mmCIF file of C-alpha atoms in Angstrom:
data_model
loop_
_atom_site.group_PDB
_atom_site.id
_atom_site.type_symbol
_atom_site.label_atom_id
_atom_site.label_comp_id
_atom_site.label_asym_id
_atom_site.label_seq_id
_atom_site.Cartn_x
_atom_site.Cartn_y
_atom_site.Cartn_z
ATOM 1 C CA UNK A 848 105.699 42.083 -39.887
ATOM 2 C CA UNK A 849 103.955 39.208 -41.350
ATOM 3 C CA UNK A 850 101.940 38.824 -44.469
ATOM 4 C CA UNK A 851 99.049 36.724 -45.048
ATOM 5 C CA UNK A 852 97.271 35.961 -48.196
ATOM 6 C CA UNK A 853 93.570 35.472 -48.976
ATOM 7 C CA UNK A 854 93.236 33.867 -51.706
ATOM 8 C CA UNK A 855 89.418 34.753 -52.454
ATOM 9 C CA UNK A 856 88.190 37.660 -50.381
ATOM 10 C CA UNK A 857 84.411 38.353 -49.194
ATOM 11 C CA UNK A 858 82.451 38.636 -52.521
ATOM 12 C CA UNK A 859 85.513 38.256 -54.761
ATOM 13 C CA UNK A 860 84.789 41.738 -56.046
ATOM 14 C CA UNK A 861 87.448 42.801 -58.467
ATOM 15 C CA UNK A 862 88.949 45.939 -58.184
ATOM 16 C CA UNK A 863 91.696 47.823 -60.511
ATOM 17 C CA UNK A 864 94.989 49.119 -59.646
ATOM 18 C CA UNK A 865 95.004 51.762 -62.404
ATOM 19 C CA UNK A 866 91.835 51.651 -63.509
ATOM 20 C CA UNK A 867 92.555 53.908 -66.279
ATOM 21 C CA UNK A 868 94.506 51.500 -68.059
ATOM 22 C CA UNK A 869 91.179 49.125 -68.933
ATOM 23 C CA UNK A 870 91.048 50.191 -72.524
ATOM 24 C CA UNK A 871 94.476 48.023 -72.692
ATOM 25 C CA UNK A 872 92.362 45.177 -72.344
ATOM 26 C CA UNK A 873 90.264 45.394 -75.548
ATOM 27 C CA UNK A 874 93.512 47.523 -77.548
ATOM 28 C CA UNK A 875 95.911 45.569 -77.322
ATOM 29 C CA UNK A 876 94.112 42.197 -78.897
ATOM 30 C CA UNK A 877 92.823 44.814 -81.433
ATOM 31 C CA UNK A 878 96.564 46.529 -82.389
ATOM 32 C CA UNK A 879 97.504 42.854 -82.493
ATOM 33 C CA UNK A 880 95.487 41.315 -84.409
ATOM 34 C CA UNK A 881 96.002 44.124 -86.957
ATOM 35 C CA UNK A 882 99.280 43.372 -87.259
ATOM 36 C CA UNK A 883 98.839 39.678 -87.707
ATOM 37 C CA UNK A 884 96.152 40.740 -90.722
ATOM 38 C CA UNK A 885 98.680 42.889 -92.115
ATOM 39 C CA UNK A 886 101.508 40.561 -91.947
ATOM 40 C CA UNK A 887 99.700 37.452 -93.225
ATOM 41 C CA UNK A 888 98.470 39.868 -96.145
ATOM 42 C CA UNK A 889 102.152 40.515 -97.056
ATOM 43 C CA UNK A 890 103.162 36.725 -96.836
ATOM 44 C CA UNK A 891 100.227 36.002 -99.091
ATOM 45 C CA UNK A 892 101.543 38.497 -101.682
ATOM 46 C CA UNK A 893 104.948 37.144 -101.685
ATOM 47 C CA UNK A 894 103.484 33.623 -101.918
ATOM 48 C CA UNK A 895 101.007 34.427 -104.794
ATOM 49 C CA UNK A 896 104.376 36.017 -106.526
ATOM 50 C CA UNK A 897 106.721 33.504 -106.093
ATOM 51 C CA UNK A 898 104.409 31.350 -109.156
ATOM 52 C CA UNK A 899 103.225 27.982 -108.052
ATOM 53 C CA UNK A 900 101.452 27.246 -104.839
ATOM 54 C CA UNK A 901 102.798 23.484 -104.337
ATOM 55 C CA UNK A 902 106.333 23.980 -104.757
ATOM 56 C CA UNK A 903 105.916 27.352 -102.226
ATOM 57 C CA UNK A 904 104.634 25.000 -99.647
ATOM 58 C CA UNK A 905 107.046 22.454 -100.379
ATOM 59 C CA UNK A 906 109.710 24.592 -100.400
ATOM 60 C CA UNK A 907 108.456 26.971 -97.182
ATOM 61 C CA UNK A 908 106.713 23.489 -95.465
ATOM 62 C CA UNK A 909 103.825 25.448 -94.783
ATOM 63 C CA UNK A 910 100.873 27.192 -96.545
ATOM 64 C CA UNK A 911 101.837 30.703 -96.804
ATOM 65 C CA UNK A 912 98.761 31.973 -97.735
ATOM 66 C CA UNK A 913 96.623 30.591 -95.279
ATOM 67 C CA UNK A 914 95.928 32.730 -92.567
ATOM 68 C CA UNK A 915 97.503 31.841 -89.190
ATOM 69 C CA UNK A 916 94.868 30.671 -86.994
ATOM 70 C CA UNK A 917 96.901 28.753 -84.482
ATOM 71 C CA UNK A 918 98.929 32.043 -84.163
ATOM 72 C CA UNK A 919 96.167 34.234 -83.442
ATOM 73 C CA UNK A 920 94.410 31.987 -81.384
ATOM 74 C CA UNK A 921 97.751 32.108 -78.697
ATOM 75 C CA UNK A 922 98.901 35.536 -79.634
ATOM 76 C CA UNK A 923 95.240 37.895 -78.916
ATOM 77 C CA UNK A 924 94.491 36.359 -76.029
ATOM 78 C CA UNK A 925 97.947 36.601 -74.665
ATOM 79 C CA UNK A 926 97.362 40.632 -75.504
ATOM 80 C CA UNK A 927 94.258 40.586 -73.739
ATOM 81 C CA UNK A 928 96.126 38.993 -70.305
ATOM 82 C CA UNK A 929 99.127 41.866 -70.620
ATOM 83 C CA UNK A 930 96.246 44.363 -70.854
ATOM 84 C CA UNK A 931 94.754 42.726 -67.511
ATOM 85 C CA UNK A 932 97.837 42.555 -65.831
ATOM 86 C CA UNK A 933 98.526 46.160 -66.355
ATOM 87 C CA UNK A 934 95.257 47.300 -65.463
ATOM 88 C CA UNK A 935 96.623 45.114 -61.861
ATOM 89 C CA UNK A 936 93.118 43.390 -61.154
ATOM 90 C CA UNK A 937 92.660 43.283 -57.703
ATOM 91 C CA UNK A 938 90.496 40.716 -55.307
ATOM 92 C CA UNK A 939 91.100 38.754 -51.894
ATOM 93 C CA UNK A 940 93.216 40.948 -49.491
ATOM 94 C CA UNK A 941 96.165 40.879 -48.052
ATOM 95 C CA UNK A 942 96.552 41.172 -44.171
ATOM 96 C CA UNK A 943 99.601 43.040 -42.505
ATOM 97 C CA UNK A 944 99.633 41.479 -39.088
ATOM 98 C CA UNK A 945 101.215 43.653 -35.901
ATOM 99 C CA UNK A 946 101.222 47.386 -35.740
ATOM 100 C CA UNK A 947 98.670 48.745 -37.985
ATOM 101 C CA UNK A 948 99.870 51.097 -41.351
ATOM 102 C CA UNK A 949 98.011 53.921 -41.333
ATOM 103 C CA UNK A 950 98.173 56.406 -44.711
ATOM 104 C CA UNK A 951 100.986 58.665 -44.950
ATOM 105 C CA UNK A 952 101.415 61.905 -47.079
ATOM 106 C CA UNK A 953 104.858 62.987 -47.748
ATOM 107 C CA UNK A 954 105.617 66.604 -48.536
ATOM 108 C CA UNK A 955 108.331 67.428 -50.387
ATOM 109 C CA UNK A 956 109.891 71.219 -50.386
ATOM 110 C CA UNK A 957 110.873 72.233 -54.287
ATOM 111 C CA UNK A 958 111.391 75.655 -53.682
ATOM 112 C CA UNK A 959 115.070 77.086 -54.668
ATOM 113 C CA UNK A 960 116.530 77.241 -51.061
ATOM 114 C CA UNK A 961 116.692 73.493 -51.691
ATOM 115 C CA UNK A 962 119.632 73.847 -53.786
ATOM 116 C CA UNK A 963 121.291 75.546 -51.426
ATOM 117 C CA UNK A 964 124.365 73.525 -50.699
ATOM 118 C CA UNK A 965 124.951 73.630 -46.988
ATOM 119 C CA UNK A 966 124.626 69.952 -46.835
ATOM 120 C CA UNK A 967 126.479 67.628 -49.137
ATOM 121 C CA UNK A 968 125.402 67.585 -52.064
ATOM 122 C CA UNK A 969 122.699 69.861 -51.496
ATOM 123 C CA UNK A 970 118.987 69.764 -49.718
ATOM 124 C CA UNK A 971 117.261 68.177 -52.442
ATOM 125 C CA UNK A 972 119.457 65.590 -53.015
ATOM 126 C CA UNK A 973 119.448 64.646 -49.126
ATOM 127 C CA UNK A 974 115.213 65.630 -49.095
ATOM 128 C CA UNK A 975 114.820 62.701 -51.807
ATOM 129 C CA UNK A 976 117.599 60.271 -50.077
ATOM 130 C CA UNK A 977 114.834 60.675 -47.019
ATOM 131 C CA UNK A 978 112.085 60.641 -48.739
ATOM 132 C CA UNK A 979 113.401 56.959 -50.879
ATOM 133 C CA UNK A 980 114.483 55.909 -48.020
ATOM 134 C CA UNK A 981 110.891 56.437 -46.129
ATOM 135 C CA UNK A 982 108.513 54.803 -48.725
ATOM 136 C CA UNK A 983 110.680 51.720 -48.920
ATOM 137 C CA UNK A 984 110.360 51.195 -44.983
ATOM 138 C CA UNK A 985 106.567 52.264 -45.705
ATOM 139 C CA UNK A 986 105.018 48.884 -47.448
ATOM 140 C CA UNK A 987 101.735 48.561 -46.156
ATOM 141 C CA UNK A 988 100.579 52.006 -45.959
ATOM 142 C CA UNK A 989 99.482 54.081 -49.322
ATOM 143 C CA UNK A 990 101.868 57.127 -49.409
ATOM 144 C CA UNK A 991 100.962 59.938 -51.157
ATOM 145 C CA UNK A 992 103.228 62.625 -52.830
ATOM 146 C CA UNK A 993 102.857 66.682 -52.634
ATOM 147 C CA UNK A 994 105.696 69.068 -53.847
ATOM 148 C CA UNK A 995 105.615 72.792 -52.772
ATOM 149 C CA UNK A 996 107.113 76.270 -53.450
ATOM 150 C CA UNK A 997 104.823 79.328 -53.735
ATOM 151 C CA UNK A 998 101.672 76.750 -54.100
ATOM 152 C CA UNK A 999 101.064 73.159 -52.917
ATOM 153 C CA UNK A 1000 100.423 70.431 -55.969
ATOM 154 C CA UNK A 1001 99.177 66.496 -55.593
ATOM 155 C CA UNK A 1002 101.658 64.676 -57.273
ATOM 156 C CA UNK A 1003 100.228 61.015 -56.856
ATOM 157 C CA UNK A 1004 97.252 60.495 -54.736
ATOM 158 C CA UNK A 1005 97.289 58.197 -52.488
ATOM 159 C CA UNK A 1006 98.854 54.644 -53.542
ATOM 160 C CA UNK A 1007 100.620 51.681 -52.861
ATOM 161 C CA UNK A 1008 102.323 51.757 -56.083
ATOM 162 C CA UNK A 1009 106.071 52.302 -54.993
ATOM 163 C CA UNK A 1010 107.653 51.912 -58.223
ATOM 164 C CA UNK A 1011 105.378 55.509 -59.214
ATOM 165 C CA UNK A 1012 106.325 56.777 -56.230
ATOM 166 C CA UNK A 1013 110.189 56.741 -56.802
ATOM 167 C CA UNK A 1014 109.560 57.871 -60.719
ATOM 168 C CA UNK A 1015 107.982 61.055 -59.182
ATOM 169 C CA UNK A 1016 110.630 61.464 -56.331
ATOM 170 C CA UNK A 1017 113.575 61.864 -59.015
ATOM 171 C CA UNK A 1018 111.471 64.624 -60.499
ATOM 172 C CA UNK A 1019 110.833 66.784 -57.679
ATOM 173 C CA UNK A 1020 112.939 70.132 -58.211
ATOM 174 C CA UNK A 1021 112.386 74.061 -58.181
ATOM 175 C CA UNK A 1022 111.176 73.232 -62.068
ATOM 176 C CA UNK A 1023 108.195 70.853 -61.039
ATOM 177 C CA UNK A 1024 106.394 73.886 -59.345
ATOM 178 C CA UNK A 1025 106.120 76.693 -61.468
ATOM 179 C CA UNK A 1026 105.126 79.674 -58.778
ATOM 180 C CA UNK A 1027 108.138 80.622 -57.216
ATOM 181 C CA UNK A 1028 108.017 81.347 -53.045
ATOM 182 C CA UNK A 1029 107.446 78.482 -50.261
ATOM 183 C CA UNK A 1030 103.229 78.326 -49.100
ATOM 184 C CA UNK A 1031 103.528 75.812 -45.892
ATOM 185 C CA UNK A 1032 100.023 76.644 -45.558
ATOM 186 C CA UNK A 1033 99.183 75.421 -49.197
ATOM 187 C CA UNK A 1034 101.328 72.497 -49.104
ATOM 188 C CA UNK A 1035 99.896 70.900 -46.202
ATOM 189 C CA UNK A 1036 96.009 71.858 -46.278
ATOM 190 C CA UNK A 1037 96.822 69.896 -49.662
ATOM 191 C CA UNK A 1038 97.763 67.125 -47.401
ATOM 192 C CA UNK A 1039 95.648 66.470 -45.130
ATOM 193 C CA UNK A 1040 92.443 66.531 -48.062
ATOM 194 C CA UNK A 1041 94.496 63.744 -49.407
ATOM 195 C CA UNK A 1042 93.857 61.944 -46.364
ATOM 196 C CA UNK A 1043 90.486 63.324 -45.932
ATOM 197 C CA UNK A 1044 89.076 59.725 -47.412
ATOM 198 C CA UNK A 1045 86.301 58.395 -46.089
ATOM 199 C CA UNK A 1046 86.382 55.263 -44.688
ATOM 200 C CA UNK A 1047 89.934 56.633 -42.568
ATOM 201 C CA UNK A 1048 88.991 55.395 -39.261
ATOM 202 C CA UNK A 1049 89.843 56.348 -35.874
ATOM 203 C CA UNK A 1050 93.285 57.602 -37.116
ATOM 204 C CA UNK A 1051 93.588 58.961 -40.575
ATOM 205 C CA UNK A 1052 96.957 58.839 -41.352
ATOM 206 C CA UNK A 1053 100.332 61.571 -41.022
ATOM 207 C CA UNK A 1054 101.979 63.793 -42.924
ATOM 208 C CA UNK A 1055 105.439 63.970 -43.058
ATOM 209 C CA UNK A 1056 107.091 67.307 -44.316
ATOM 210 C CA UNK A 1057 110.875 67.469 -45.506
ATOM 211 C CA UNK A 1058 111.750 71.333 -45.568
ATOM 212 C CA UNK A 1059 114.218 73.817 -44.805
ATOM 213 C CA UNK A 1060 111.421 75.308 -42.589
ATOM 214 C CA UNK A 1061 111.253 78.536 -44.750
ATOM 215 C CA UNK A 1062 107.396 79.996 -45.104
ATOM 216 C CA UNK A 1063 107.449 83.062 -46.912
ATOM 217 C CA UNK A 1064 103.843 83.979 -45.465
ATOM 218 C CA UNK A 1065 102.304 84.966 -42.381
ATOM 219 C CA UNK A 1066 101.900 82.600 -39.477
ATOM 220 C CA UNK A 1067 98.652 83.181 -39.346
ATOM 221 C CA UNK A 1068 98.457 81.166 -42.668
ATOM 222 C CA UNK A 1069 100.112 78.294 -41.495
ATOM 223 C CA UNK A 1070 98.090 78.324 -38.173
ATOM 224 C CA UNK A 1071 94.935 77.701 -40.269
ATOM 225 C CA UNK A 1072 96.759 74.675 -41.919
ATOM 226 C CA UNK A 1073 97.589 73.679 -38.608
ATOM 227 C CA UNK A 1074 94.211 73.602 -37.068
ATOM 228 C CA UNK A 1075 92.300 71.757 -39.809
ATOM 229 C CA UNK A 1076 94.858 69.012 -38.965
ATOM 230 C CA UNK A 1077 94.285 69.358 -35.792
ATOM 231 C CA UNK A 1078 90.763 68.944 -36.063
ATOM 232 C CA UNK A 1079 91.102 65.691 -38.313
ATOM 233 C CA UNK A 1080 93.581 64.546 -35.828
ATOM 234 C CA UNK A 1081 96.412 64.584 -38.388
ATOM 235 C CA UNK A 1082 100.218 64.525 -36.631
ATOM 236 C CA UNK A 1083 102.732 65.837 -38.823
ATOM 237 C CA UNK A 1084 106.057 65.079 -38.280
ATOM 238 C CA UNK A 1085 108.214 67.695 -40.171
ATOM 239 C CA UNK A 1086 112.190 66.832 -41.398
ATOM 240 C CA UNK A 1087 114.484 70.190 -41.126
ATOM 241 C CA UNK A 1088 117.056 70.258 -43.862
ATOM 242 C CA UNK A 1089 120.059 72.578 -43.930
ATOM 243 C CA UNK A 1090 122.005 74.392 -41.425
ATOM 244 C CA UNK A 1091 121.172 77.350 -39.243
ATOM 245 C CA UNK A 1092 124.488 78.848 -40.499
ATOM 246 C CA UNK A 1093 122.732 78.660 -43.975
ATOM 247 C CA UNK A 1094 123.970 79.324 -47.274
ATOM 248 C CA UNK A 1095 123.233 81.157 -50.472
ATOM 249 C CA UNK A 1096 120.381 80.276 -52.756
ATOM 250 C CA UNK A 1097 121.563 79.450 -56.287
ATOM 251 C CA UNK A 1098 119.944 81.479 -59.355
ATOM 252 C CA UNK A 1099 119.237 78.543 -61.517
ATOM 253 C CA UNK A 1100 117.659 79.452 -65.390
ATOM 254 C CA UNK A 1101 113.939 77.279 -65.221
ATOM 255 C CA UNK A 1102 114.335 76.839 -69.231
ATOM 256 C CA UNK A 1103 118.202 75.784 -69.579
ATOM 257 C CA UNK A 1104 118.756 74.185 -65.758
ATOM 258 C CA UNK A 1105 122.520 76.118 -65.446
ATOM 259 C CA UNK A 1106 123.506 78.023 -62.688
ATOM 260 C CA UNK A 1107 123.755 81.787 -63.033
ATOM 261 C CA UNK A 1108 125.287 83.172 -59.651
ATOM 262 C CA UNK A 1109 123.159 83.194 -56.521
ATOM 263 C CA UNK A 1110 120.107 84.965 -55.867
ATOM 264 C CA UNK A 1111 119.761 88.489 -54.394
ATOM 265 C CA UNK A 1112 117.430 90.583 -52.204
ATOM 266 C CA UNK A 1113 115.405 92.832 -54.194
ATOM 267 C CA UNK A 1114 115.677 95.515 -51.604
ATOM 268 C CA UNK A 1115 119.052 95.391 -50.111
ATOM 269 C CA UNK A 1116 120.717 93.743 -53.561
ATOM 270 C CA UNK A 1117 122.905 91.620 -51.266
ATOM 271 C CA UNK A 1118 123.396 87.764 -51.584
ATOM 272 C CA UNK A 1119 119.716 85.518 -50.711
ATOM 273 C CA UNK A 1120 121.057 83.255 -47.559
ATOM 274 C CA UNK A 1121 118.822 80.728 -46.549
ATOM 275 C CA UNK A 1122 118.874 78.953 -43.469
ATOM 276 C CA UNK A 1123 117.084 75.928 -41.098
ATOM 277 C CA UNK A 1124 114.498 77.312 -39.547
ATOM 278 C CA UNK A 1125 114.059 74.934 -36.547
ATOM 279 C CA UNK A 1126 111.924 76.808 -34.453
ATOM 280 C CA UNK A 1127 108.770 76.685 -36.913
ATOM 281 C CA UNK A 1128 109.057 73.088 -37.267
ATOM 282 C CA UNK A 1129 108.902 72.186 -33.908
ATOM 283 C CA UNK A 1130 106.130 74.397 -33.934
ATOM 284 C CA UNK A 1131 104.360 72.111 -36.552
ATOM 285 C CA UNK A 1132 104.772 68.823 -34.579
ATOM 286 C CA UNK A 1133 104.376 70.342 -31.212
ATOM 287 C CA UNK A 1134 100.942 71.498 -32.533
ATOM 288 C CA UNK A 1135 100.119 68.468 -33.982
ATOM 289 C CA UNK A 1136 101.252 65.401 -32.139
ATOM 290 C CA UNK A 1137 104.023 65.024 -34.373
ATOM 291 C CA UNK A 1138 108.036 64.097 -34.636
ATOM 292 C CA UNK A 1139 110.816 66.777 -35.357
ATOM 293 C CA UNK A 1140 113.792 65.518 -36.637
ATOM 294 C CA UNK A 1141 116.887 67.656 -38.153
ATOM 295 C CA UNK A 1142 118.835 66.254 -40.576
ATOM 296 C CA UNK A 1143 118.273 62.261 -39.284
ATOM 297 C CA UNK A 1144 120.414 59.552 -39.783
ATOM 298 C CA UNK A 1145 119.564 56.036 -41.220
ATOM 299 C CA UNK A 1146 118.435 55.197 -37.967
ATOM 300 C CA UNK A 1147 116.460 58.300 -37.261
ATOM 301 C CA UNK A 1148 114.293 57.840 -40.839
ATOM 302 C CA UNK A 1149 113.476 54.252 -39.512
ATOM 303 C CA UNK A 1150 111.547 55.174 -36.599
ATOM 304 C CA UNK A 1151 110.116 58.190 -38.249
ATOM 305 C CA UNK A 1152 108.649 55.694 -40.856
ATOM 306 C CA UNK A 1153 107.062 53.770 -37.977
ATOM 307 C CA UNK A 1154 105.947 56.323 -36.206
ATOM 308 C CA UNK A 1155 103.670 57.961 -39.234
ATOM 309 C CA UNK A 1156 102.881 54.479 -40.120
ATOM 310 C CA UNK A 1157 101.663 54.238 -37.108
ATOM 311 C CA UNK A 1158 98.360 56.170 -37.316
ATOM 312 C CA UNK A 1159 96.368 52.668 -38.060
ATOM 313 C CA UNK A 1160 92.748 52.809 -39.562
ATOM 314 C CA UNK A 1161 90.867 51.937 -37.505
ATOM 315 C CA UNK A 1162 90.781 49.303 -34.423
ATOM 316 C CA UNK A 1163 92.808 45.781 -35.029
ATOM 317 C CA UNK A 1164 95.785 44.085 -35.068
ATOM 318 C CA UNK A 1165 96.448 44.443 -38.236
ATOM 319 C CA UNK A 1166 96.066 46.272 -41.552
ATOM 320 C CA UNK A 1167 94.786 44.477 -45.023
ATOM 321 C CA UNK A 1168 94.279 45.791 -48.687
ATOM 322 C CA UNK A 1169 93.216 44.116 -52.040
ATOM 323 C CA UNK A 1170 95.771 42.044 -52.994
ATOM 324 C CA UNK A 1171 97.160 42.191 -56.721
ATOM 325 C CA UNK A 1172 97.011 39.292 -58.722
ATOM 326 C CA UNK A 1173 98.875 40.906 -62.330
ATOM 327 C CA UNK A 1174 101.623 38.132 -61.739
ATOM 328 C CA UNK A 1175 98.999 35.390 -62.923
ATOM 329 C CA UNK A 1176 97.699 37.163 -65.959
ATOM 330 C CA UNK A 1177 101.294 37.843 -66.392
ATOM 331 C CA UNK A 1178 102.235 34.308 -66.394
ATOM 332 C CA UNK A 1179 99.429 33.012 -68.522
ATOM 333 C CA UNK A 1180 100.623 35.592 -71.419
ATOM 334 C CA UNK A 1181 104.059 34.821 -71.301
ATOM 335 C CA UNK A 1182 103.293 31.153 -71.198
ATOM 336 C CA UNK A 1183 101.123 31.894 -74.243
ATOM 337 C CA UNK A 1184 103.863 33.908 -75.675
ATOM 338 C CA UNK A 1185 106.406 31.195 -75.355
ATOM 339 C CA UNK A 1186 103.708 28.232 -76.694
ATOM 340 C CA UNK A 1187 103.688 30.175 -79.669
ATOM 341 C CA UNK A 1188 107.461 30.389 -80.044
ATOM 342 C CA UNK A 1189 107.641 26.467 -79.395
ATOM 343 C CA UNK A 1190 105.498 25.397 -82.309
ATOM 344 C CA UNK A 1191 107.367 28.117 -85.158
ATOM 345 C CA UNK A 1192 110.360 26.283 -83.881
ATOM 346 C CA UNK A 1193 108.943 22.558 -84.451
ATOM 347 C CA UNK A 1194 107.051 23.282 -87.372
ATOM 348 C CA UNK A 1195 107.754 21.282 -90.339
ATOM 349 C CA UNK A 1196 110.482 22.268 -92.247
ATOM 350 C CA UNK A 1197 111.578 20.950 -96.184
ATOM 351 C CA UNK A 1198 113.734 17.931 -96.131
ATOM 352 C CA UNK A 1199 116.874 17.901 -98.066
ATOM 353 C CA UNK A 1200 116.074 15.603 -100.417
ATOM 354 C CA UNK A 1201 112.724 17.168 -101.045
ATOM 355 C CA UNK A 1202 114.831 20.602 -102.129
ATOM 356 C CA UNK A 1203 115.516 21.511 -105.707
#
């Protein structure tokens, strides 16, 4: 896959990364150059105390209780580029020449029959080794994160901001979704409206669901899901975790995180087992033009990646998306940053024979 760079794209219209983050811009000159006014008012202070002005310069080799103009005049606008850069200003594109990337929603299973351990070290440890593992062999494509149990919840929209991605990945656990149960039917219909964008193309993207295949609904519920993806021509390609021997589902304290036993039916008091339940996901991508895969390998996650990559938007060879240009705001600061350093180091210090 090749990458090519535009350096100015049609209209140079700037867009943000996180546009939130545009009151950085103006703040952090503002926090700055507070602190410079507070810190010159101190050194005046000490200079007005230490008795006469000519022998404090003399002795310091600078005016103490002039304000530093050459430092402010480096330092706030330097604040102003790290504000920029974090706010990720956006123009030109960036073209991703072959197969086109097409959006892809991952959703994640954080009910409690993911801590079952019948897979080493247990099903949410090997649902977020897949799940790393996908969005780093998904650049190109915005990926977007939802986490189920008894309800389905957005996590991140969708982005091409991997580093957020991972951050939310570690957190995904029985704790991150606060109804207790497992709603396929929620989960995904909160799928495919993230990729219900306009603007989507022919294809609009996949869903990929990592689960142990447990839906404690009916299946009409997660027929309904089905067909709405149907009808937006969404494939979802669903992961099975687990075993069909199963195991028991750990009773884990939401406040304190510690194990307390296992879980047990509320009817028949005996030990919760939960197990793979294969069948109903190769109902899913049957239904919807999708993959099945059942606990996959290295090699297996690969070609899952391209194939819900694959969905494309729209006709072309290729694929492109504003391209991010933080690194030069970036630079400019730090080059600021370091200018400023430079000349405190070379400025004129008292000679020894000028000393008392």
């Amino acid at each position: 896959m090749a990458l090519s760079r535009h350096p100015m794209g049609e209209g140079a219209v700037i867009r943000w990364a996180d546009p939130f983050l545009l009151h950085l811009i103006p703040l952090f000159p503002a926090l700055l150059a507070a602190a410079l006014l507070l810190w010159w008012r101190r050194r005046r202070d000490v200079a007005e105390a230490l008795g006469d002005p000519a022998l404090v310069r003399r002795l310091s080799g600078t005016d103490l209780r002039a304000f530093p103009r050459r430092r402010a005049a480096l330092l706030i606008p330097a604040a102003a580029l790290l504000g920029l850069a974090a706010a990720g200003p956006r123009w030109g594109e960036v073209r991703v020449d072959g197969v086109p990337r097409g959006d892809v929603v991952l959703v994640l299973d954080a009910s409690n029959s993911m801590l079952v351990e019948d897979v080493r070290p247990n099903r949410l440890e090997r649902q977020r080794e897949i799940a790393r593992t996908l969005v780093r062999r998904l650049e190109g494509s915005r990926v977007g994160l939802v986490a189920f149990a008894g309800s389905g919840h957005v996590l991140t929209p969708l982005t091409d901001d991997f580093s957020a991605l991972n951050l939310y990945l570690d957190a995904v656990g029985p704790d991150i979704v606060h109804q207790s149960g497992s709603s396929l039917y929620s989960a995904l219909a909160e799928a495919v409206n993230l990729l219900d964008v306009p603007g989507a193309g022919e294809n609009p993207g996949s869903i990929v669901l990592i689960t142990d295949g447990e839906a404690l609904e009916p299946s009409s519920m997660v027929e309904l899901s089905l067909e709405r993806a149907v009808r937006r021509r969404v494939a979802i390609h669903t992961v099975g975790l687990g075993t069909e021997a199963g195991g028991p589902v750990p009773n884990v304290d939401p406040e304190t995180g510690r194990r307390r036993g296992f879980k047990r039916d509320p009817e028949t008091r005996e030990t919760a087992v939960s197990r793979l339940e294969r069948p109903l996901l190769s109902a899913i991508a049957r239904t919807t033009g999708g993959t099945v895969q059942v606990m996959p390998n290295a090699q297996a996650v690969a070609a899952l990646a391209n194939a819900a990559a694959s969905g494309g938007r729209g006709p072309g060879g290729g694929d492109s998306h504003p391209d991010n240009r933080y690194e030069w705001f970036l630079a400019l600061a730090l080059v600021l940053i370091a200018a400023d350093a430079l000349a405190e180091h070379r400025r004129p210090r008292p000679r020894a024979e000028e000393r008392p």
